[in-house]
Structure formats: structure tokens, C-alpha cells
Amino acid sequence: MASALTIIIADDHPLFRGALKQALTGMAGNPNIVEAGDFEAARKAAAANPGADLMLLDLAMPGVSGLSGLISLRAEFQSLPVVIVSASDDAATIRRALDLGASGFISKSASIEDIREGISLVLEGNIYTPGFYVRGPEQDSEVADLIARLRTLTPQQSRVLAMLAEGLLNKQIAYELGVSEATIKAHVSAILLKLNVDSRTQAVIQLGKIGAAQAAA
């Protein structure tokens, strides 16, 4: 007998978490639902449920700035598909989310039927985007270059960069990751080289160009 699906809903709005739960409980198999109201809770939920089948991630949550949260989660939980759920559903945001490893994008204006369809497609191993989305090239050449550089980071470097964006010091990052401070310094040096910047502040500014929180999300 197949085990029940486990889906993590990471969104800081209780009403929208409730709407997503309603959509999920109508799906076959009656999936096990884990809720998280901020980014740290989402990380803990993913760690506590290593066999989770999917995470639905709000683009703007307390504790993280926009797409940097996606980068961090994809680095730390590489086998966990992440679908972005956001009210900021312009083509650029959708494209950047997919380029940074999202398995799909669901607009917060979507109907329950569309949400179920999107989740089902991703669980089958597909990539889901809204019907209105037409993929095109990145219009901002600087962002396109930045995304290409970010994709050269190792998973651990991506985690370190996300923690830098949260304002953590090297010794704090070392503690969180269970490694030496010297190791973190080496990671930071590699990150600066790959992003072609001279300081950790510049690295965070670069990340902010694609990861700024959208007020509408």
C-alpha cells in the first residue's frame, strides 16, 4: 500500500494556508499536510519531513526576501520539489523562479481546480506554470548573468549566500552548518569570485536584485 503524500504549505497568511489545505484535501490520497507560517518554520518542516513530496512556498514570508528563500531551500533540500505560490505572477518573476529551481508556479488568483491540477502535474514529475504564462528570454541582461552565476554555486555555497542575506556572521553560519569558521570564509571567498563581487555586502545586493520581496505576494 502506497504511503500517503506529505505536502508542506509555507505561507504566512492563515487564510491562504486554509485555502490551499482545502484544495489539497480534495485530492486523491488525502495527503498529510504540514503548515509553516514563516521561513524558518518552513526549513524546520522540511528537515522534520525528509520524505516530503512537495513544498508550496509563498514568495514573500517573514525571515526571507523573495527568491532567496527558494535558492536556500533548493540548496538544503535538493530532493524536495518546491512550487512557488504568489500573487506576484508577472512573467519575469515566474521565469526567474523556474530558472532558480522551482518545480512550478501557482498564482494566488488561481482557482482551486487549477491549484489541484498544478500540484498533480508537479507530483507526476512535470513543471507547472499558469495558463497565461508565456516563457520568453530574460529582459534584464544583468539579472540573466546573475542567475547564470548563481547556478554555478555549490549547494553549500548557496546556503551560505542565503545566510549572508539574512545578516548572519561567519561564526553564526559556521555554527548553523556545523563546520569551522575557516570553512565558511573559504565558501564566502568562492561565492564572491563566482558572483564577480568584492564584498559580502555586494553579494547580498546582487542577490536582492532577483530576490527582493514583492509587496503584493
PDB file of C-alpha atoms in Angstrom:
ATOM      1  CA  MET A   1       0.000   0.000   0.000  1.00  0.00           C
ATOM      2  CA  ALA A   2       1.480   3.352  -1.015  1.00  0.00           C
ATOM      3  CA  SER A   3       2.184   5.765   1.792  1.00  0.00           C
ATOM      4  CA  ALA A   4       0.217   8.998   1.948  1.00  0.00           C
ATOM      5  CA  LEU A   5       1.660  12.080   0.315  1.00  0.00           C
ATOM      6  CA  THR A   6       3.211  14.711   2.560  1.00  0.00           C
ATOM      7  CA  ILE A   7       2.895  18.305   1.393  1.00  0.00           C
ATOM      8  CA  ILE A   8       4.314  21.312   3.240  1.00  0.00           C
ATOM      9  CA  ILE A   9       2.383  24.586   2.962  1.00  0.00           C
ATOM     10  CA  ALA A  10       4.681  27.533   3.731  1.00  0.00           C
ATOM     11  CA  ASP A  11       2.721  30.779   3.809  1.00  0.00           C
ATOM     12  CA  ASP A  12       2.384  33.469   6.465  1.00  0.00           C
ATOM     13  CA  HIS A  13      -1.299  34.121   5.731  1.00  0.00           C
ATOM     14  CA  PRO A  14      -3.530  31.684   7.683  1.00  0.00           C
ATOM     15  CA  LEU A  15      -6.471  32.281   5.356  1.00  0.00           C
ATOM     16  CA  PHE A  16      -4.471  31.346   2.290  1.00  0.00           C
ATOM     17  CA  ARG A  17      -2.971  28.317   4.024  1.00  0.00           C
ATOM     18  CA  GLY A  18      -6.555  27.316   4.692  1.00  0.00           C
ATOM     19  CA  ALA A  19      -7.454  27.736   1.023  1.00  0.00           C
ATOM     20  CA  LEU A  20      -4.503  25.575  -0.023  1.00  0.00           C
ATOM     21  CA  LYS A  21      -5.479  22.942   2.551  1.00  0.00           C
ATOM     22  CA  GLN A  22      -8.981  22.923   1.108  1.00  0.00           C
ATOM     23  CA  ALA A  23      -7.559  22.341  -2.357  1.00  0.00           C
ATOM     24  CA  LEU A  24      -5.268  19.559  -1.139  1.00  0.00           C
ATOM     25  CA  THR A  25      -7.846  17.709   0.946  1.00  0.00           C
ATOM     26  CA  GLY A  26      -9.951  17.309  -2.174  1.00  0.00           C
ATOM     27  CA  MET A  27      -7.160  15.442  -3.915  1.00  0.00           C
ATOM     28  CA  ALA A  28      -6.786  11.689  -4.178  1.00  0.00           C
ATOM     29  CA  GLY A  29      -4.989  10.039  -1.297  1.00  0.00           C
ATOM     30  CA  ASN A  30      -5.922  12.713   1.258  1.00  0.00           C
ATOM     31  CA  PRO A  31      -2.343  13.995   1.661  1.00  0.00           C
ATOM     32  CA  ASN A  32      -0.727  14.681   5.018  1.00  0.00           C
ATOM     33  CA  ILE A  33      -0.387  18.458   5.296  1.00  0.00           C
ATOM     34  CA  VAL A  34       2.322  20.248   7.286  1.00  0.00           C
ATOM     35  CA  GLU A  35       1.926  24.006   7.795  1.00  0.00           C
ATOM     36  CA  ALA A  36       4.600  26.662   8.257  1.00  0.00           C
ATOM     37  CA  GLY A  37       3.946  30.354   8.898  1.00  0.00           C
ATOM     38  CA  ASP A  38       7.436  31.752   8.320  1.00  0.00           C
ATOM     39  CA  PHE A  39      10.613  30.777   6.510  1.00  0.00           C
ATOM     40  CA  GLU A  40      12.398  29.238   9.490  1.00  0.00           C
ATOM     41  CA  ALA A  41       9.337  27.105  10.201  1.00  0.00           C
ATOM     42  CA  ALA A  42       9.378  26.016   6.546  1.00  0.00           C
ATOM     43  CA  ARG A  43      13.019  24.934   6.858  1.00  0.00           C
ATOM     44  CA  LYS A  44      12.254  23.027  10.057  1.00  0.00           C
ATOM     45  CA  ALA A  45       9.243  21.365   8.442  1.00  0.00           C
ATOM     46  CA  ALA A  46      11.368  20.221   5.508  1.00  0.00           C
ATOM     47  CA  ALA A  47      14.055  18.894   7.867  1.00  0.00           C
ATOM     48  CA  ALA A  48      11.480  17.104  10.027  1.00  0.00           C
ATOM     49  CA  ASN A  49       9.828  15.527   6.974  1.00  0.00           C
ATOM     50  CA  PRO A  50      12.729  14.304   4.814  1.00  0.00           C
ATOM     51  CA  GLY A  51      10.378  12.225   2.708  1.00  0.00           C
ATOM     52  CA  ALA A  52       8.013  15.122   1.923  1.00  0.00           C
ATOM     53  CA  ASP A  53       6.704  15.046  -1.632  1.00  0.00           C
ATOM     54  CA  LEU A  54       6.252  18.780  -2.212  1.00  0.00           C
ATOM     55  CA  MET A  55       6.530  22.228  -0.665  1.00  0.00           C
ATOM     56  CA  LEU A  56       4.225  25.087  -1.615  1.00  0.00           C
ATOM     57  CA  LEU A  57       6.262  28.217  -0.863  1.00  0.00           C
ATOM     58  CA  ASP A  58       4.978  31.767  -0.589  1.00  0.00           C
ATOM     59  CA  LEU A  59       7.349  34.175  -2.308  1.00  0.00           C
ATOM     60  CA  ALA A  60       7.324  36.775   0.480  1.00  0.00           C
ATOM     61  CA  MET A  61       7.477  35.413   4.018  1.00  0.00           C
ATOM     62  CA  PRO A  62       8.862  36.656   7.337  1.00  0.00           C
ATOM     63  CA  GLY A  63      12.507  35.646   7.608  1.00  0.00           C
ATOM     64  CA  VAL A  64      13.407  35.711   3.929  1.00  0.00           C
ATOM     65  CA  SER A  65      13.461  38.041   0.957  1.00  0.00           C
ATOM     66  CA  GLY A  66      11.726  36.738  -2.142  1.00  0.00           C
ATOM     67  CA  LEU A  67      13.537  34.247  -4.344  1.00  0.00           C
ATOM     68  CA  SER A  68      16.494  33.951  -1.978  1.00  0.00           C
ATOM     69  CA  GLY A  69      14.292  31.605   0.056  1.00  0.00           C
ATOM     70  CA  LEU A  70      13.861  29.354  -2.942  1.00  0.00           C
ATOM     71  CA  ILE A  71      17.621  29.328  -3.531  1.00  0.00           C
ATOM     72  CA  SER A  72      18.235  28.361   0.096  1.00  0.00           C
ATOM     73  CA  LEU A  73      15.651  25.571   0.189  1.00  0.00           C
ATOM     74  CA  ARG A  74      16.727  24.084  -3.131  1.00  0.00           C
ATOM     75  CA  ALA A  75      20.307  24.014  -1.836  1.00  0.00           C
ATOM     76  CA  GLU A  76      19.461  22.429   1.501  1.00  0.00           C
ATOM     77  CA  PHE A  77      16.713  20.020   0.405  1.00  0.00           C
ATOM     78  CA  GLN A  78      17.680  19.038  -3.124  1.00  0.00           C
ATOM     79  CA  SER A  79      15.193  16.174  -3.439  1.00  0.00           C
ATOM     80  CA  LEU A  80      12.195  18.263  -2.316  1.00  0.00           C
ATOM     81  CA  PRO A  81      10.227  19.810  -5.199  1.00  0.00           C
ATOM     82  CA  VAL A  82       9.273  23.418  -4.433  1.00  0.00           C
ATOM     83  CA  VAL A  83       6.363  25.187  -6.102  1.00  0.00           C
ATOM     84  CA  ILE A  84       6.171  28.949  -5.678  1.00  0.00           C
ATOM     85  CA  VAL A  85       2.723  30.275  -4.778  1.00  0.00           C
ATOM     86  CA  SER A  86       2.462  34.042  -5.151  1.00  0.00           C
ATOM     87  CA  ALA A  87       0.297  36.995  -6.077  1.00  0.00           C
ATOM     88  CA  SER A  88       3.302  38.428  -7.924  1.00  0.00           C
ATOM     89  CA  ASP A  89       2.671  36.402 -11.056  1.00  0.00           C
ATOM     90  CA  ASP A  90       4.312  38.513 -13.755  1.00  0.00           C
ATOM     91  CA  ALA A  91       6.296  36.687 -16.434  1.00  0.00           C
ATOM     92  CA  ALA A  92       9.684  37.823 -15.087  1.00  0.00           C
ATOM     93  CA  THR A  93       9.002  36.513 -11.582  1.00  0.00           C
ATOM     94  CA  ILE A  94       7.741  33.160 -12.893  1.00  0.00           C
ATOM     95  CA  ARG A  95      10.698  32.754 -15.247  1.00  0.00           C
ATOM     96  CA  ARG A  96      13.241  33.597 -12.541  1.00  0.00           C
ATOM     97  CA  ALA A  97      11.628  31.170 -10.097  1.00  0.00           C
ATOM     98  CA  LEU A  98      11.862  28.371 -12.663  1.00  0.00           C
ATOM     99  CA  ASP A  99      15.442  29.310 -13.562  1.00  0.00           C
ATOM    100  CA  LEU A 100      16.377  29.052  -9.880  1.00  0.00           C
ATOM    101  CA  GLY A 101      14.966  25.577  -9.477  1.00  0.00           C
ATOM    102  CA  ALA A 102      11.242  25.851  -8.757  1.00  0.00           C
ATOM    103  CA  SER A 103       9.186  22.897  -9.980  1.00  0.00           C
ATOM    104  CA  GLY A 104       6.267  25.137 -10.761  1.00  0.00           C
ATOM    105  CA  PHE A 105       4.493  28.409 -10.113  1.00  0.00           C
ATOM    106  CA  ILE A 106       0.905  28.832  -8.942  1.00  0.00           C
ATOM    107  CA  SER A 107      -0.753  32.235  -8.891  1.00  0.00           C
ATOM    108  CA  LYS A 108      -2.674  33.134  -5.743  1.00  0.00           C
ATOM    109  CA  SER A 109      -5.530  34.142  -8.022  1.00  0.00           C
ATOM    110  CA  ALA A 110      -5.824  30.574  -9.349  1.00  0.00           C
ATOM    111  CA  SER A 111      -8.996  28.557  -8.795  1.00  0.00           C
ATOM    112  CA  ILE A 112      -8.969  25.524  -6.521  1.00  0.00           C
ATOM    113  CA  GLU A 113      -9.250  23.350  -9.636  1.00  0.00           C
ATOM    114  CA  ASP A 114      -6.170  24.977 -11.167  1.00  0.00           C
ATOM    115  CA  ILE A 115      -4.241  24.614  -7.904  1.00  0.00           C
ATOM    116  CA  ARG A 116      -5.077  20.909  -7.779  1.00  0.00           C
ATOM    117  CA  GLU A 117      -4.121  20.478 -11.417  1.00  0.00           C
ATOM    118  CA  GLY A 118      -0.786  22.237 -10.888  1.00  0.00           C
ATOM    119  CA  ILE A 119       0.072  20.204  -7.803  1.00  0.00           C
ATOM    120  CA  SER A 120      -0.896  16.948  -9.509  1.00  0.00           C
ATOM    121  CA  LEU A 121       1.299  17.735 -12.513  1.00  0.00           C
ATOM    122  CA  VAL A 122       4.313  18.518 -10.332  1.00  0.00           C
ATOM    123  CA  LEU A 123       3.799  15.347  -8.275  1.00  0.00           C
ATOM    124  CA  GLU A 124       3.902  13.443 -11.568  1.00  0.00           C
ATOM    125  CA  GLY A 125       7.302  14.971 -12.276  1.00  0.00           C
ATOM    126  CA  ASN A 126       6.250  17.825 -14.537  1.00  0.00           C
ATOM    127  CA  ILE A 127       6.794  21.576 -14.360  1.00  0.00           C
ATOM    128  CA  TYR A 128       3.621  23.636 -13.901  1.00  0.00           C
ATOM    129  CA  THR A 129       3.061  27.249 -14.893  1.00  0.00           C
ATOM    130  CA  PRO A 130      -0.183  29.258 -15.164  1.00  0.00           C
ATOM    131  CA  GLY A 131      -2.030  29.063 -18.461  1.00  0.00           C
ATOM    132  CA  PHE A 132      -1.421  32.753 -19.139  1.00  0.00           C
ATOM    133  CA  TYR A 133       2.370  32.416 -18.806  1.00  0.00           C
ATOM    134  CA  VAL A 134       4.403  32.628 -21.988  1.00  0.00           C
ATOM    135  CA  ARG A 135       8.075  31.905 -21.442  1.00  0.00           C
ATOM    136  CA  GLY A 136      10.467  34.329 -23.059  1.00  0.00           C
ATOM    137  CA  PRO A 137      14.066  35.397 -22.605  1.00  0.00           C
ATOM    138  CA  GLU A 138      15.165  37.354 -19.545  1.00  0.00           C
ATOM    139  CA  GLN A 139      14.788  41.030 -20.424  1.00  0.00           C
ATOM    140  CA  ASP A 140      17.349  42.228 -17.904  1.00  0.00           C
ATOM    141  CA  SER A 141      20.792  41.105 -19.105  1.00  0.00           C
ATOM    142  CA  GLU A 142      22.316  41.825 -15.697  1.00  0.00           C
ATOM    143  CA  VAL A 143      19.791  39.545 -13.986  1.00  0.00           C
ATOM    144  CA  ALA A 144      20.306  36.862 -16.635  1.00  0.00           C
ATOM    145  CA  ASP A 145      24.051  36.959 -15.946  1.00  0.00           C
ATOM    146  CA  LEU A 146      23.462  36.876 -12.194  1.00  0.00           C
ATOM    147  CA  ILE A 147      21.164  33.834 -12.412  1.00  0.00           C
ATOM    148  CA  ALA A 148      23.746  32.040 -14.534  1.00  0.00           C
ATOM    149  CA  ARG A 149      26.389  32.800 -11.892  1.00  0.00           C
ATOM    150  CA  LEU A 150      24.128  31.699  -9.030  1.00  0.00           C
ATOM    151  CA  ARG A 151      23.616  28.369 -10.758  1.00  0.00           C
ATOM    152  CA  THR A 152      27.371  27.731 -10.584  1.00  0.00           C
ATOM    153  CA  LEU A 153      27.300  27.813  -6.777  1.00  0.00           C
ATOM    154  CA  THR A 154      27.506  24.507  -4.971  1.00  0.00           C
ATOM    155  CA  PRO A 155      24.585  23.627  -2.668  1.00  0.00           C
ATOM    156  CA  GLN A 156      26.639  24.587   0.392  1.00  0.00           C
ATOM    157  CA  GLN A 157      27.705  27.890  -1.193  1.00  0.00           C
ATOM    158  CA  SER A 158      24.057  28.640  -1.974  1.00  0.00           C
ATOM    159  CA  ARG A 159      23.133  28.010   1.659  1.00  0.00           C
ATOM    160  CA  VAL A 160      25.943  30.276   2.845  1.00  0.00           C
ATOM    161  CA  LEU A 161      24.862  33.049   0.469  1.00  0.00           C
ATOM    162  CA  ALA A 162      21.272  32.841   1.706  1.00  0.00           C
ATOM    163  CA  MET A 163      22.517  33.092   5.294  1.00  0.00           C
ATOM    164  CA  LEU A 164      24.642  36.103   4.378  1.00  0.00           C
ATOM    165  CA  ALA A 165      21.464  37.674   3.015  1.00  0.00           C
ATOM    166  CA  GLU A 166      19.821  37.062   6.397  1.00  0.00           C
ATOM    167  CA  GLY A 167      22.613  39.081   8.020  1.00  0.00           C
ATOM    168  CA  LEU A 168      24.377  36.205   9.763  1.00  0.00           C
ATOM    169  CA  LEU A 169      28.058  36.493  10.634  1.00  0.00           C
ATOM    170  CA  ASN A 170      30.594  33.882   9.565  1.00  0.00           C
ATOM    171  CA  LYS A 171      30.739  32.374  13.061  1.00  0.00           C
ATOM    172  CA  GLN A 172      26.934  32.135  13.174  1.00  0.00           C
ATOM    173  CA  ILE A 173      26.824  30.439   9.776  1.00  0.00           C
ATOM    174  CA  ALA A 174      29.574  28.048  10.870  1.00  0.00           C
ATOM    175  CA  TYR A 175      27.542  27.132  13.952  1.00  0.00           C
ATOM    176  CA  GLU A 176      24.351  26.604  11.937  1.00  0.00           C
ATOM    177  CA  LEU A 177      26.092  24.391   9.373  1.00  0.00           C
ATOM    178  CA  GLY A 178      28.275  22.549  11.856  1.00  0.00           C
ATOM    179  CA  VAL A 179      31.566  23.479  10.212  1.00  0.00           C
ATOM    180  CA  SER A 180      34.565  25.648  11.081  1.00  0.00           C
ATOM    181  CA  GLU A 181      34.635  29.379  10.602  1.00  0.00           C
ATOM    182  CA  ALA A 182      37.602  28.892   8.264  1.00  0.00           C
ATOM    183  CA  THR A 183      35.414  26.716   6.047  1.00  0.00           C
ATOM    184  CA  ILE A 184      32.790  29.458   5.880  1.00  0.00           C
ATOM    185  CA  LYS A 185      35.447  32.031   4.993  1.00  0.00           C
ATOM    186  CA  ALA A 186      36.533  29.776   2.131  1.00  0.00           C
ATOM    187  CA  HIS A 187      32.924  29.454   0.957  1.00  0.00           C
ATOM    188  CA  VAL A 188      32.456  33.234   1.091  1.00  0.00           C
ATOM    189  CA  SER A 189      35.624  33.772  -0.951  1.00  0.00           C
ATOM    190  CA  ALA A 190      34.377  31.301  -3.569  1.00  0.00           C
ATOM    191  CA  ILE A 191      30.961  32.990  -3.655  1.00  0.00           C
ATOM    192  CA  LEU A 192      32.498  36.429  -4.207  1.00  0.00           C
ATOM    193  CA  LEU A 193      34.635  35.041  -7.024  1.00  0.00           C
ATOM    194  CA  LYS A 194      31.719  33.310  -8.742  1.00  0.00           C
ATOM    195  CA  LEU A 195      29.457  36.356  -8.432  1.00  0.00           C
ATOM    196  CA  ASN A 196      32.272  38.677  -9.513  1.00  0.00           C
ATOM    197  CA  VAL A 197      31.927  40.977  -6.494  1.00  0.00           C
ATOM    198  CA  ASP A 198      34.417  42.271  -3.931  1.00  0.00           C
ATOM    199  CA  SER A 199      32.488  42.010  -0.674  1.00  0.00           C
ATOM    200  CA  ARG A 200      29.746  40.076   1.074  1.00  0.00           C
ATOM    201  CA  THR A 201      27.656  43.257   1.077  1.00  0.00           C
ATOM    202  CA  GLN A 202      27.875  43.438  -2.716  1.00  0.00           C
ATOM    203  CA  ALA A 203      26.941  39.738  -2.916  1.00  0.00           C
ATOM    204  CA  VAL A 204      23.802  40.372  -0.864  1.00  0.00           C
ATOM    205  CA  ILE A 205      22.940  43.396  -3.015  1.00  0.00           C
ATOM    206  CA  GLN A 206      23.293  41.235  -6.129  1.00  0.00           C
ATOM    207  CA  LEU A 207      21.009  38.595  -4.646  1.00  0.00           C
ATOM    208  CA  GLY A 208      18.493  41.311  -3.818  1.00  0.00           C
ATOM    209  CA  LYS A 209      18.193  42.189  -7.493  1.00  0.00           C
ATOM    210  CA  ILE A 210      16.266  38.979  -8.066  1.00  0.00           C
ATOM    211  CA  GLY A 211      15.180  38.210  -4.538  1.00  0.00           C
ATOM    212  CA  ALA A 212      13.554  41.429  -3.349  1.00  0.00           C
ATOM    213  CA  ALA A 213      10.291  40.740  -1.614  1.00  0.00           C
ATOM    214  CA  GLN A 214       7.251  41.650  -3.625  1.00  0.00           C
ATOM    215  CA  ALA A 215       4.803  43.670  -1.578  1.00  0.00           C
ATOM    216  CA  ALA A 216       1.852  42.018  -3.287  1.00  0.00           C
ATOM    217  CA  ALA A 217       2.983  38.459  -2.619  1.00  0.00           C
TER     218      ALA A 217
END
